[in-house]
Short mmCIF file of C-alpha atoms in Angstrom, two decimals:
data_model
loop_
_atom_site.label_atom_id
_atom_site.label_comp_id
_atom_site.label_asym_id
_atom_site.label_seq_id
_atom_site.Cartn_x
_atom_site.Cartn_y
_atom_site.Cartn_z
CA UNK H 1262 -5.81 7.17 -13.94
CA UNK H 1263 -2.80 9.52 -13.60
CA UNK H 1264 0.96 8.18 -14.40
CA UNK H 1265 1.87 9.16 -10.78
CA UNK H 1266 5.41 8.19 -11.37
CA UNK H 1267 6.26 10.56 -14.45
CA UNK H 1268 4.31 13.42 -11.96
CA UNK H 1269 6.98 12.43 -9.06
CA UNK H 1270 9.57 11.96 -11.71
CA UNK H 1271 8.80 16.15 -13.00
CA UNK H 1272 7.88 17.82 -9.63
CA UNK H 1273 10.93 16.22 -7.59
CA UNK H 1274 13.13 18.14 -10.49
CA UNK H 1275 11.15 21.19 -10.20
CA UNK H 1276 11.78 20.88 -6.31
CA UNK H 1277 15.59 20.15 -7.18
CA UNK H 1278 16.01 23.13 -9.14
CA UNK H 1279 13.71 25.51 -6.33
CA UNK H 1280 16.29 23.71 -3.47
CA UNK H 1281 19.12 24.97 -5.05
CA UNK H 1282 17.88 28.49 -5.93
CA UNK H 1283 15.49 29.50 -3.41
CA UNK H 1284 15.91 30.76 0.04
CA UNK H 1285 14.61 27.67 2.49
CA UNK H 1286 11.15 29.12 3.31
CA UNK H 1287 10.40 30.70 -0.17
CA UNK H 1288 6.84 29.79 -0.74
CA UNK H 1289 7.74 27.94 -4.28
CA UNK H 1290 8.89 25.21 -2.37
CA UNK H 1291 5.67 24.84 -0.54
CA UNK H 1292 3.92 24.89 -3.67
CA UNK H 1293 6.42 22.15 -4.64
CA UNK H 1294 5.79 20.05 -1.49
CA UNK H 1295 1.95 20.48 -1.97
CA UNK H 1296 2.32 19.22 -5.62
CA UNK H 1297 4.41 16.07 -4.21
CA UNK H 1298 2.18 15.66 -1.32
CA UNK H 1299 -0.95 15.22 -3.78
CA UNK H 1300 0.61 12.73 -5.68
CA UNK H 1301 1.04 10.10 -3.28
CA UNK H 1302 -2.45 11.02 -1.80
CA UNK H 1303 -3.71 9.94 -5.14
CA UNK H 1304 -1.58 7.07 -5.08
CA UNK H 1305 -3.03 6.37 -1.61
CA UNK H 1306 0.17 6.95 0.18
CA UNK H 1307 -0.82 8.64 3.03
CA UNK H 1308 2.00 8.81 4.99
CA UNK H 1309 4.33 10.31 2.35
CA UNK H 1310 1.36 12.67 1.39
CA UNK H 1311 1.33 13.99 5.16
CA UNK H 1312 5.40 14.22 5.33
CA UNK H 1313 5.43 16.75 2.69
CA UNK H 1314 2.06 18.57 3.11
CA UNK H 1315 3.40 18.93 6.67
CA UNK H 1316 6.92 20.64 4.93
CA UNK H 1317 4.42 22.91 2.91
CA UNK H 1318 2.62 24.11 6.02
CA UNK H 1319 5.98 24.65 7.83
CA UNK H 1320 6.92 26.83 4.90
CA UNK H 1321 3.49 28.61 4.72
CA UNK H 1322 3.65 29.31 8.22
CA UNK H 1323 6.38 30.94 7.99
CA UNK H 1324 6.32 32.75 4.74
CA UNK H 1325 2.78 34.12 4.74
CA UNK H 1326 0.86 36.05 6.99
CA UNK H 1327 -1.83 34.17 9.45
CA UNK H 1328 -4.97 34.96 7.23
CA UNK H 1329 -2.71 34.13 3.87
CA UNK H 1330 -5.55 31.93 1.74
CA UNK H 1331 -2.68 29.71 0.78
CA UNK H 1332 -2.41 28.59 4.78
CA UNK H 1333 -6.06 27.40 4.91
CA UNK H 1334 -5.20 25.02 1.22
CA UNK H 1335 -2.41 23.88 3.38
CA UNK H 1336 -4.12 22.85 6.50
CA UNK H 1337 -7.11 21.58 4.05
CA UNK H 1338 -4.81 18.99 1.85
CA UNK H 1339 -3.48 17.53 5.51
CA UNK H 1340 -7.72 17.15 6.39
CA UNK H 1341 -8.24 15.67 3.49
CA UNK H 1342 -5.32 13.12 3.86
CA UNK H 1343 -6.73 12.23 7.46
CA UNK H 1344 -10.08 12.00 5.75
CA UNK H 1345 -8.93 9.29 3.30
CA UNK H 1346 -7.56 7.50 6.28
CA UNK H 1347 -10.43 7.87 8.12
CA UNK H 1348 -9.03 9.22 10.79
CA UNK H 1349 -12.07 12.12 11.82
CA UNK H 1350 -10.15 12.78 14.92
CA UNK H 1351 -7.59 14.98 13.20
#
């Protein structure tokens, strides 16, 4: 089992550091938001998982083209979220 709190703990300065020198829709900070997001899927916080997969998809979105591969990881880590919840309607 993973020490999820030293991974917070290391990607929330990592996403500290990208806030403060990145413009807000570089796609680092998705990739920082993804990282995050994992976590507390791991940790079987779903709801946190989905708040900041959904801030790496609103970054992708934006920063990629439509057909970008890194779109369809983001759209796949919110299915697999619902998935762990059960939830097969989303």
């Amino acid at each position: 089992m993973g020490d999820y709190s030293k991974a917070l703990e290391f990607y929330e300065k990592s996403l500290k550091i990208k806030e403060k020198a990145l413009p807000p829709n570089h796609p680092g900070l998705a990739t920082s938001y993804s990282n995050i997001g994992g976590v507390y899927n791991n940790m079987g916080d779903y709801s946190k998982a989905l708040e900041f997969f959904e801030k790496d998809l609103e970054i992708t979105k934006k920063a990629l083209p439509p057909n970008h591969p890194d779109l369809a990881t983001s759209y796949n880590n919110i299915a697999s979220v619902y998935d762990d919840m059960c939830d097969y309607s989303k």
